[in-house]
Tab-separated table of C-alpha atoms and ligand atoms in Angstrom:
chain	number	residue	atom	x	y	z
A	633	UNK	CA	6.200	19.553	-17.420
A	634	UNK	CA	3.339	22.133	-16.315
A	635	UNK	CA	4.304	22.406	-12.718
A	636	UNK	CA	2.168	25.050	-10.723
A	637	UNK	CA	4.151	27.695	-9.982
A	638	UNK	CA	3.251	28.764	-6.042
A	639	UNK	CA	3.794	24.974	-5.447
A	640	UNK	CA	7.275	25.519	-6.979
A	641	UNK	CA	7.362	28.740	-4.857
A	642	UNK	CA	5.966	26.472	-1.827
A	643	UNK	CA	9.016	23.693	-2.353
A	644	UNK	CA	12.092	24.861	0.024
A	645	UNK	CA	8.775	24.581	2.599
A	646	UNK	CA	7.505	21.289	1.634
A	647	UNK	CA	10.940	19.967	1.856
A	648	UNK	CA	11.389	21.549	5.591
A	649	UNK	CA	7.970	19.169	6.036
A	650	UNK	CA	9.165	16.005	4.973
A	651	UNK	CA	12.401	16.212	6.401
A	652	UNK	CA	10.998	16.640	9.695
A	653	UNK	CA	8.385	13.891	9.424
A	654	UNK	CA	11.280	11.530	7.948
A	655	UNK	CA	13.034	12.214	11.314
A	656	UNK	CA	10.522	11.430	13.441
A	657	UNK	CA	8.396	8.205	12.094
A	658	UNK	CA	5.963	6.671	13.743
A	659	UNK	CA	4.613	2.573	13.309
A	660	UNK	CA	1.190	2.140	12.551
A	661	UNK	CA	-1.629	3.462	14.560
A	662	UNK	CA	1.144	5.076	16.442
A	663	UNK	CA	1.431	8.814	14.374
A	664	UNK	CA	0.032	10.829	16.829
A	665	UNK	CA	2.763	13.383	16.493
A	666	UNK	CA	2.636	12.780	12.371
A	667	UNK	CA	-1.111	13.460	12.766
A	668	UNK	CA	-0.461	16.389	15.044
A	669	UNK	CA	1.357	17.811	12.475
A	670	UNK	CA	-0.838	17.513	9.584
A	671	UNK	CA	-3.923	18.790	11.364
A	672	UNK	CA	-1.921	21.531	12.353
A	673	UNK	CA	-0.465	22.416	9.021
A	674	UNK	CA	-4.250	22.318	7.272
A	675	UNK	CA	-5.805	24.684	10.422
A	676	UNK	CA	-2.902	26.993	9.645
A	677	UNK	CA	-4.027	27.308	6.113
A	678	UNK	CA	-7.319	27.577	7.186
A	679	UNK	CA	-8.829	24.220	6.547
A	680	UNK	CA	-10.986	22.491	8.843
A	681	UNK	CA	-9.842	19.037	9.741
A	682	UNK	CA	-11.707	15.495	10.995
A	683	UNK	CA	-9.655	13.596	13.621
A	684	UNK	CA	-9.307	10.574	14.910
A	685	UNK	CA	-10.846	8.658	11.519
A	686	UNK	CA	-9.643	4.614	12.124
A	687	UNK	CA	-7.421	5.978	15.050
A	688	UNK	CA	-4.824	8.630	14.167
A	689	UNK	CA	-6.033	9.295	10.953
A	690	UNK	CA	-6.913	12.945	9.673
A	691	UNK	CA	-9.129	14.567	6.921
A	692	UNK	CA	-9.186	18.097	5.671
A	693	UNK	CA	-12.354	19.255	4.428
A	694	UNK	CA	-11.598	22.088	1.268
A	695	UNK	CA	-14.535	23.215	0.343
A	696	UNK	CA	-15.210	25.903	-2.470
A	697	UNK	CA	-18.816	27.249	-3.794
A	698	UNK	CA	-22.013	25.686	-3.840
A	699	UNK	CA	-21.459	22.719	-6.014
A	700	UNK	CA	-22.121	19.283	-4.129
A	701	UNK	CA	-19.661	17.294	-6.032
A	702	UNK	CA	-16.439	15.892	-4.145
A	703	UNK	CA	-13.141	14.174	-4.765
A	704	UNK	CA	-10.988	12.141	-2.197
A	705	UNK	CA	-7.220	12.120	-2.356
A	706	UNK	CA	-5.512	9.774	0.002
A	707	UNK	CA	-1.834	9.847	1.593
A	708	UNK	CA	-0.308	7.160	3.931
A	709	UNK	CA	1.465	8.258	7.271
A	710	UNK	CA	3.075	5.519	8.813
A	711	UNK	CA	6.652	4.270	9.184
A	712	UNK	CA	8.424	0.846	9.043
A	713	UNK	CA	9.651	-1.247	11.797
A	714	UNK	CA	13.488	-1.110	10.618
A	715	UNK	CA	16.750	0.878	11.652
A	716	UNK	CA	17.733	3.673	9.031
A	717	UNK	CA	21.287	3.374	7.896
A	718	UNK	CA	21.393	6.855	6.477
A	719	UNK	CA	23.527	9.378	8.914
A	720	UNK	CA	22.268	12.454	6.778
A	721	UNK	CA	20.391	15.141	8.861
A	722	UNK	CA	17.029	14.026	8.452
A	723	UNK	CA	17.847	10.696	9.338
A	724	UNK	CA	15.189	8.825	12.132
A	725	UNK	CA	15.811	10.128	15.387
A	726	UNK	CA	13.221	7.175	16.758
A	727	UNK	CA	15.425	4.124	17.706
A	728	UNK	CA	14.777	0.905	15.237
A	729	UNK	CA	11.896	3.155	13.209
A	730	UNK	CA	12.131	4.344	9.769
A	731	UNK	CA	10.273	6.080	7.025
A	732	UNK	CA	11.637	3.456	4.352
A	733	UNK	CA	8.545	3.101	1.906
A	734	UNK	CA	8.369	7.238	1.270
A	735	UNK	CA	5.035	7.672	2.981
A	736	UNK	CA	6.868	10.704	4.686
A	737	UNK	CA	6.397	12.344	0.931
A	738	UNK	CA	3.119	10.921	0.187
A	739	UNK	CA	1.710	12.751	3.359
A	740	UNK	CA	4.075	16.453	2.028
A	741	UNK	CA	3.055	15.891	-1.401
A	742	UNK	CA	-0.825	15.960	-0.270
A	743	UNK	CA	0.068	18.570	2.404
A	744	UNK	CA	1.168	20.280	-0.618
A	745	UNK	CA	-1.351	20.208	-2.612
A	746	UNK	CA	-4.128	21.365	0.506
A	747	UNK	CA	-1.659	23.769	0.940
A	748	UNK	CA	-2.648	25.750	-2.389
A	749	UNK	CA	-5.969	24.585	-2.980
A	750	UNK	CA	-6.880	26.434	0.529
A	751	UNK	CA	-5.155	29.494	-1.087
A	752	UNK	CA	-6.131	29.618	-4.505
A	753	UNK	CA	-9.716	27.919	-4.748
A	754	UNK	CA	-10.077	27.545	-8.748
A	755	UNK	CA	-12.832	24.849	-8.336
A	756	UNK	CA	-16.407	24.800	-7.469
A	757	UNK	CA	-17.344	21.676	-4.659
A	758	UNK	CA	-15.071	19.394	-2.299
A	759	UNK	CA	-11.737	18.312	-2.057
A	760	UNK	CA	-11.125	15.842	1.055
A	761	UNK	CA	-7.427	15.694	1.664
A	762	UNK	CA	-7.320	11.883	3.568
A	763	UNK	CA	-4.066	10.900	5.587
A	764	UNK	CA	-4.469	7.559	6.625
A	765	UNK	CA	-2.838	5.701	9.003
A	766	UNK	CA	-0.771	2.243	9.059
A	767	UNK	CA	-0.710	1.449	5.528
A	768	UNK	CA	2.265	-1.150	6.209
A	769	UNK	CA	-0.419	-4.456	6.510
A	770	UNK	CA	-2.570	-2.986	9.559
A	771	UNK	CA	-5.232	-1.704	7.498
A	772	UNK	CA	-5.316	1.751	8.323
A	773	UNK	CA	-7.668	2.756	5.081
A	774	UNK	CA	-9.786	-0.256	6.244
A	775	UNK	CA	-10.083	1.537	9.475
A	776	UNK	CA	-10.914	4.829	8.206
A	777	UNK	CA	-14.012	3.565	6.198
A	778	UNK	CA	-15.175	1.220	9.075
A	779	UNK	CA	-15.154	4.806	11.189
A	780	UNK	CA	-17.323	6.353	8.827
A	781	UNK	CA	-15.017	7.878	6.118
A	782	UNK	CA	-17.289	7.871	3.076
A	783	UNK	CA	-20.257	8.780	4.933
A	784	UNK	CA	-19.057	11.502	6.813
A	785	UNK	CA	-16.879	12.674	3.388
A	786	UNK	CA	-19.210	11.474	0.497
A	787	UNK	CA	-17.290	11.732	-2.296
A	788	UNK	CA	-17.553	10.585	-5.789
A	789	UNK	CA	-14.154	9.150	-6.246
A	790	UNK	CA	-10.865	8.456	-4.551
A	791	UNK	CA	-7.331	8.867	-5.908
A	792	UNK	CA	-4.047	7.777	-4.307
A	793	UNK	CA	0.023	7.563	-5.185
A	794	UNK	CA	2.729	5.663	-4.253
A	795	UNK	CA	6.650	6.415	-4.906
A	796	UNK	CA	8.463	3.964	-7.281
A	797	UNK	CA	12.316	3.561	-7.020
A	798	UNK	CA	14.175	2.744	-9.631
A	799	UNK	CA	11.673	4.609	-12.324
A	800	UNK	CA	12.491	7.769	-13.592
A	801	UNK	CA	12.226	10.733	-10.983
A	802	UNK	CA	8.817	12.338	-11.497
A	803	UNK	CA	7.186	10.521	-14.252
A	804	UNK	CA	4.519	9.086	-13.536
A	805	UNK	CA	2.605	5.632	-13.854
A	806	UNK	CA	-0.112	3.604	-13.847
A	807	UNK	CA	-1.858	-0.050	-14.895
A	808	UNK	CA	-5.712	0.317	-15.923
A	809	UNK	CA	-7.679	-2.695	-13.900
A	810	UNK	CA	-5.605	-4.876	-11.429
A	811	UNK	CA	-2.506	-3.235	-10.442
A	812	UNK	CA	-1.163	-4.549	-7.004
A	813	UNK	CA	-2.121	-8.003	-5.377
A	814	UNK	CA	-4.029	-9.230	-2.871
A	815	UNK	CA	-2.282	-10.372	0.241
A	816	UNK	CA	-2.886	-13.112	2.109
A	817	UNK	CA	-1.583	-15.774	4.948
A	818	UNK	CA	-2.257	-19.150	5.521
A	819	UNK	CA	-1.291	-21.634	8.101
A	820	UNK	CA	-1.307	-25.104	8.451
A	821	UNK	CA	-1.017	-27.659	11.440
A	822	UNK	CA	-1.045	-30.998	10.298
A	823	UNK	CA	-1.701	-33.505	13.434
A	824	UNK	CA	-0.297	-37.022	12.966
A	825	UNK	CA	0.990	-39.752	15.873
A	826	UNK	CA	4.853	-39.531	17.301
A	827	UNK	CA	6.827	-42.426	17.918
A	828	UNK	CA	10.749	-43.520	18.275
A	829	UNK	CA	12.216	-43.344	14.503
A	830	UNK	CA	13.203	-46.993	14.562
A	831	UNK	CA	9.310	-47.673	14.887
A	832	UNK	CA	7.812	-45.910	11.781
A	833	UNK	CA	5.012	-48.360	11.321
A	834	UNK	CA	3.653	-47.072	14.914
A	835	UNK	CA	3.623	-43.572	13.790
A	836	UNK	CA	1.246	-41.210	11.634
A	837	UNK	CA	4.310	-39.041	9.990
A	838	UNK	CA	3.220	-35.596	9.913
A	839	UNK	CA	6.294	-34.728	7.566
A	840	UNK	CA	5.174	-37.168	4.969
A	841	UNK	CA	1.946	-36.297	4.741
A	842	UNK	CA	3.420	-32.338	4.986
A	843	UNK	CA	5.360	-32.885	1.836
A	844	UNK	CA	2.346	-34.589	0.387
A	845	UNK	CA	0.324	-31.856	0.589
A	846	UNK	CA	3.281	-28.988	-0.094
A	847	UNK	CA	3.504	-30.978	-3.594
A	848	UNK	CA	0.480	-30.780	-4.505
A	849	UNK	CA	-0.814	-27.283	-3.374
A	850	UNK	CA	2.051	-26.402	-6.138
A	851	UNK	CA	-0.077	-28.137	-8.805
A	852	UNK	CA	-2.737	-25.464	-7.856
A	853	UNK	CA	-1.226	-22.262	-9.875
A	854	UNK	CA	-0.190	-24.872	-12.663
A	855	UNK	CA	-3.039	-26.622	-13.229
A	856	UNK	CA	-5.995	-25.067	-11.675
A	857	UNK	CA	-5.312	-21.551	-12.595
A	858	UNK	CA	-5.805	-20.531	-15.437
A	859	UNK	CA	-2.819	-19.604	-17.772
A	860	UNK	CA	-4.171	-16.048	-18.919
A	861	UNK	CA	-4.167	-15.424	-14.557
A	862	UNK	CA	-1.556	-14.821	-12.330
A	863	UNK	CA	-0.966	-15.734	-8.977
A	864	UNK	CA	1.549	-16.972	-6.019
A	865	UNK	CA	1.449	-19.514	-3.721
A	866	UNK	CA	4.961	-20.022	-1.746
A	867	UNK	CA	5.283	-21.719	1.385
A	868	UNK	CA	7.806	-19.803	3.346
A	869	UNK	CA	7.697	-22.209	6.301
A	870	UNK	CA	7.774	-25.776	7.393
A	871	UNK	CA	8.255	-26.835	11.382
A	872	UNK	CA	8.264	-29.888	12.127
A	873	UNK	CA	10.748	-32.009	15.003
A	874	UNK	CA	13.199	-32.087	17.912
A	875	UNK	CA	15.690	-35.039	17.371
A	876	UNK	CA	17.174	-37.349	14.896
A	877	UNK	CA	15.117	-40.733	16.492
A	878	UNK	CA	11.986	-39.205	16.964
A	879	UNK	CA	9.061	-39.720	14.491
A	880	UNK	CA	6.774	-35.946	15.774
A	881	UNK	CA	3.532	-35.370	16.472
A	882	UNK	CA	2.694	-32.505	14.228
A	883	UNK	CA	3.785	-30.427	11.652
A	884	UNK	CA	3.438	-26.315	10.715
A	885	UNK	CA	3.541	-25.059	7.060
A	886	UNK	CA	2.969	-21.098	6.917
A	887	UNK	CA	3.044	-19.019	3.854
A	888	UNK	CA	1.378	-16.492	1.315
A	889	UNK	CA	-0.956	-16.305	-1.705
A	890	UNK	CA	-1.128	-13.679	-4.001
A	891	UNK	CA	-3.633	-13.170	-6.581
A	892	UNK	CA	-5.209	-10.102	-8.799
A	893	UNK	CA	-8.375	-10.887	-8.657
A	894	UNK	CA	-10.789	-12.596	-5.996
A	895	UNK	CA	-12.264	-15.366	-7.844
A	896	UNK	CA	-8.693	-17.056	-8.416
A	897	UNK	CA	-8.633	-16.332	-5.136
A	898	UNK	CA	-11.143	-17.942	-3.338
A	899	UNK	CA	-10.604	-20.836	-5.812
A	900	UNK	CA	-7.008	-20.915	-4.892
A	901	UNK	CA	-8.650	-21.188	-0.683
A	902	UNK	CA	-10.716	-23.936	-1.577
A	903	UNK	CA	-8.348	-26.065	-3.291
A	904	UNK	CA	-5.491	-25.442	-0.773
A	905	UNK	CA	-8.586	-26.429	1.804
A	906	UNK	CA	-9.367	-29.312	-0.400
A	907	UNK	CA	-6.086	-30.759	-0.780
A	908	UNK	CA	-4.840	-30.426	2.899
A	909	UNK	CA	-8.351	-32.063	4.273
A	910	UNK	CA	-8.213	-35.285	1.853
A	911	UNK	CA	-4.084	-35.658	1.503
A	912	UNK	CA	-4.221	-35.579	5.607
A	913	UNK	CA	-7.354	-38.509	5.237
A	914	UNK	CA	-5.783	-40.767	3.211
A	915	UNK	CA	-2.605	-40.586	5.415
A	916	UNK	CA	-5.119	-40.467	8.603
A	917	UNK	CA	-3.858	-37.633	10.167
A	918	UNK	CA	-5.901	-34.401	10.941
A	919	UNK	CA	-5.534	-31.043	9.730
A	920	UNK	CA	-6.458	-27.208	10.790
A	921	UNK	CA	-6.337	-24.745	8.077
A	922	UNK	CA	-6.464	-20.932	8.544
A	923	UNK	CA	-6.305	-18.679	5.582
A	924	UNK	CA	-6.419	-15.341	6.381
A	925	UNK	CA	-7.221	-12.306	3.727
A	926	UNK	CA	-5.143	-9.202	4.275
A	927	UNK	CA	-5.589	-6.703	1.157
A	928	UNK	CA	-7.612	-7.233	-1.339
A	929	UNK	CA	-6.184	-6.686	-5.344
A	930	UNK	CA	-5.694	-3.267	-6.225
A	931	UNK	CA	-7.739	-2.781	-8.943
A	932	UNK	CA	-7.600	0.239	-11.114
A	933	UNK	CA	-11.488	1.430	-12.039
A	934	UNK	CA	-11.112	2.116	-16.628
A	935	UNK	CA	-12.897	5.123	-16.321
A	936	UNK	CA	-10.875	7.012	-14.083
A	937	UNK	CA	-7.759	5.699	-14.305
A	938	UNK	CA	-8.162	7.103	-18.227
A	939	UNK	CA	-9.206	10.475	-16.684
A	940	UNK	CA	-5.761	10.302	-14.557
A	941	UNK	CA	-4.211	9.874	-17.480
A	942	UNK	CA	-5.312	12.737	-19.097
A	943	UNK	CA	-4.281	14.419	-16.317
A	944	UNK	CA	-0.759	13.249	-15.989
A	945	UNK	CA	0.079	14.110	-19.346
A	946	UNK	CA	-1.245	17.308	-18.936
A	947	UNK	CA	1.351	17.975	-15.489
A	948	UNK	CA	4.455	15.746	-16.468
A	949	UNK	CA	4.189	15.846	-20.556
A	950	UNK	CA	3.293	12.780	-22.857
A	951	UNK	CA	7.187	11.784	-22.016
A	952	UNK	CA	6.591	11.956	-18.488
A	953	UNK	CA	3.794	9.246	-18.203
A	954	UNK	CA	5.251	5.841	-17.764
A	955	UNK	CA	3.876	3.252	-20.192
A	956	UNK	CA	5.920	0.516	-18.938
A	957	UNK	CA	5.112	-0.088	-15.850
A	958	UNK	CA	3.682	-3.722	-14.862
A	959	UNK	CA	1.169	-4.838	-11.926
A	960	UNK	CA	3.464	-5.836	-8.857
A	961	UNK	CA	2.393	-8.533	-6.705
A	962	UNK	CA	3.277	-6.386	-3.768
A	963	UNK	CA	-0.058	-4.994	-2.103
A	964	UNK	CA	-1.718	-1.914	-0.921
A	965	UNK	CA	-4.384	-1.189	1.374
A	966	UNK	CA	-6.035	1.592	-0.530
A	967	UNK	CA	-6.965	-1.208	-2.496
A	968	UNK	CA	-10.048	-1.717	0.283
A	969	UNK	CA	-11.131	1.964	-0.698
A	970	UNK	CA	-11.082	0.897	-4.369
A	971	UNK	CA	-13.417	-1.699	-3.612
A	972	UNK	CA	-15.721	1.025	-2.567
A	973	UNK	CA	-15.615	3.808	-4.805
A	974	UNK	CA	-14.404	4.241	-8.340
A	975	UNK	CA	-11.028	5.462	-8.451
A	976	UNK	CA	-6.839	5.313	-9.649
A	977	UNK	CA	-3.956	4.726	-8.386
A	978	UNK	CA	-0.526	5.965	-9.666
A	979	UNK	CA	3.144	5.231	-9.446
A	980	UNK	CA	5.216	7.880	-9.344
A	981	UNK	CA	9.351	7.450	-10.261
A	982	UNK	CA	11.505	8.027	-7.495
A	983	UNK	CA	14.728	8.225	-9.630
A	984	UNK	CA	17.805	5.383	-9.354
A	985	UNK	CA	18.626	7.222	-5.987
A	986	UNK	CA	21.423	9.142	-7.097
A	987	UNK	CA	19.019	12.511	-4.965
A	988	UNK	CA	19.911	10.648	-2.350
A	989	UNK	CA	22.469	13.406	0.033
A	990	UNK	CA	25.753	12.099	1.322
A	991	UNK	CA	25.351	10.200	4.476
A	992	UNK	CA	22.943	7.953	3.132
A	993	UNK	CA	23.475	4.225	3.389
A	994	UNK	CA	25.312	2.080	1.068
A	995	UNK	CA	22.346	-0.103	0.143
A	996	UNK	CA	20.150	0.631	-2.761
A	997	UNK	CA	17.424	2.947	-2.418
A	998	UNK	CA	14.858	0.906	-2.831
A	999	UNK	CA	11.555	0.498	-0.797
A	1000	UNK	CA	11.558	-1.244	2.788
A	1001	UNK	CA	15.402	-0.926	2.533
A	1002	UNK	CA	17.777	0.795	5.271
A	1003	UNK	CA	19.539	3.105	3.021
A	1004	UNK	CA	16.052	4.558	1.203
A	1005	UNK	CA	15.166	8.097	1.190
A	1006	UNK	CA	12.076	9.831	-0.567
A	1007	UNK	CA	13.456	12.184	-3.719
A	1008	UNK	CA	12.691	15.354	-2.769
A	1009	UNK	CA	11.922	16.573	-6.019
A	1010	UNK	CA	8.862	14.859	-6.637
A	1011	UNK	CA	6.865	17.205	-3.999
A	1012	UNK	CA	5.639	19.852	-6.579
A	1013	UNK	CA	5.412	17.465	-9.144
A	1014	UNK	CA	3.113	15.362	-6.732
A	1015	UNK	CA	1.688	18.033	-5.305
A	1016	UNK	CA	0.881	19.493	-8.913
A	1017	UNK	CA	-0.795	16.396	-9.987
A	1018	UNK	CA	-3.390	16.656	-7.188
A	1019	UNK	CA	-4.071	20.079	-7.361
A	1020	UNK	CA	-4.494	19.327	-11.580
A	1021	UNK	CA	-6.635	16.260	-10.731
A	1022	UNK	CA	-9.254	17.696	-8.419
A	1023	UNK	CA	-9.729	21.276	-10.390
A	1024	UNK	CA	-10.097	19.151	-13.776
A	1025	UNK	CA	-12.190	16.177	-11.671
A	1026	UNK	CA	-14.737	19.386	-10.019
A	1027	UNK	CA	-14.802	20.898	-13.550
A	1028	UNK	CA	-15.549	18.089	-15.507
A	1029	UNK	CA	-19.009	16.285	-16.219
A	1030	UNK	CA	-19.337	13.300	-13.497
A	1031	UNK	CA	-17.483	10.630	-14.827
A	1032	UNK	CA	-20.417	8.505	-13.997
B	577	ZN	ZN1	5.794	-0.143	2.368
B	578	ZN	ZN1	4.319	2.295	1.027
């Protein structure tokens, strides 16, 4: 490992920092403190700041010489909706609200990293230090671009990170191309004709024709995807009813899709459209359909997810880097950012949560659980692989 050594100098400090935003989270859109914090931290060190980007969220602007080239790193603020089990020090003092997916590090990593690029200034052009808000499905990166992010911060590419339980503490990660999946909802009301249950024949049956068309949406991902893609359709619920002698007058199914890329995607709408719309014909009921798109795929761009590489060996060792891990079908919302400028994003291993002090909850310390914590000793190596990838990204030709 080639850890940087005032960031190692800089750790007892970074810890203070993430301690004290782990004990204080905030939902999304609601880290005004969290923001308060950060903003404060970077105009300490000297740094101007942007506020109020998509609501709460904050840029620092580190600028150094005359060259016009720029890099974007990108940390997540918010908390989860969920009561922290942990009775440890730093445990949530905020009633039902918990830092349980790490984004309390993510923020202290990149704090981290501002922290000695402000001091030491070994690179010619622009590092924008992003810390988004309401990564946890609200589309907090969404909102920071939609208020102007990459035209008010031009910048040639944009890098982000994301703890990983249960891999190795510190190595690091990462899937060239699609990594994370897209998100999405749908919902469907199927409208048939009640009647008393001894009277079928007077009835349109919205459960028959709801099982109808559960079947066959199933044959979508086995026969209309192809085998080489992945994807997920699960219905996770069907309403339908109020009493034993009662033939209803409408039905709800309500589930997700997941997909890593958007053409099996929007094939996957259509035939889920297509298969609701005629099953519901030949049965003559009626249907509505709503299919709403959350995050997009995550998909890794080659060219710089090969120059993160380089630069993860370089900080963690050629033992260090990860070659195992897989794309998740969980999803991410720097994924939107992704979509707009060429960039990587990395896992890095949280450990088997043995870090973890005593106090902490008996559940396993895995993401969205009660009983997580961030490992503590990933801040300098985080914090060490930004400040590596933005000297060696201002240094080096444009990738592009
Ligand atoms: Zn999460
Ligand atoms: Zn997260």
């Amino acid at each position: 490992m080639k850890l940087i050594e005032p960031i190692l100098e800089f750790h007892a400090e970074l810890k203070q920092i993430r301690r004290a935003i782990h004990s204080n989270p905030e939902l999304s859109y609601e880290e005004v403190q969290t923001a308060e914090l950060v903003a404060q931290k970077l105009t300490d060190w000297g740094i101007p700041v942007i506020r109020g980007l998509g609501g709460t969220g904050i840029v620092g602007v580190i600028k150094n010489g005359t060259s016009s080239r720029a890099v974007g790193i990108r940390a997540d603020m918010d908390a989860l909706p969920l009561q922290e089990h942990n009775t440890f020090a730093h445990r949530s003092k905020n009633e039902g609200k918990m830092h349980a997916c790490g984004h309390d590090g993510h923020t202290t990593m990149l704090l981290g990293a501002a922290h000695y690029l402000s001091k030491h200034r070994n690179f010619d052009g622009t590092v924008y230090v992003i810390f988004q808000p309401a990564e946890e499905g609200a589309g907090g990166a969404k909102a920071m671009m939609d208020d102007g992010l990459f035209e008010q911060c031009p910048m040639e590419a944009v890098f982000g990170m994301h703890n990983w339980p249960g891999a190795k503490a510190g190595c690091l990660g990462v899937v060239s191309g699609p990594m994370m999946a897209s998100s999405n909802e749908f919902e469907l009301t199927i409208q048939g004709k009640g009647s008393h249950a001894a009277q079928p024949h007077m009835s349109i049956d919205p459960i028959m024709v709801a099982v109808q068309i559960a079947q066959s949406w199933q044959t979508i991902v086995s026969r209309n995807t192809s085998p080489i893609d992945s994807a997920v359709l699960s219905i996770t619920q069907i309403h339908s009813g109020s009493a034993t002698n009662i033939v209803p007058d409408s039905a709800s199914m309500i589930g997700t899709v997941r997909t890593f890329t958007i053409p099996v995607l929007d094939m996957i709408e259509t035939r889920m459209r297509e298969i609701a719309e005629h099953t519901a014909a030949a049965f003559n009921a009626s249907v509505k359909f709503q299919f709403r798109r959350n995050y997009p795929p995550l998909i890794n761009h080659v060219i710089e997810t090969e120059f993160a590489k380089g630069v993860m060996k370089e900080v963690v060792g050629e033992r260090g880097v990860l070659t195992s891990v897989e794309p998740t079908m969980g999803s991410e919302d720097f994924a939107f950012m992704l979509l707009e400028k060429p960039g990587c994003y990395v896992f890095i291993g949280n450990g088997d949560g043995g870090h973890r002090e005593s106090g902490h909850g008996l559940g396993p310390c895995n993401l969205h659980n009660p009983s997580y914590d961030f490992n503590d000793d990933l801040l300098p190596i985080g914090a060490s692989y930004w400040v590596t990838l933005a000297e060696r990204f201002l240094s080096s030709p444009p990738l592009r």
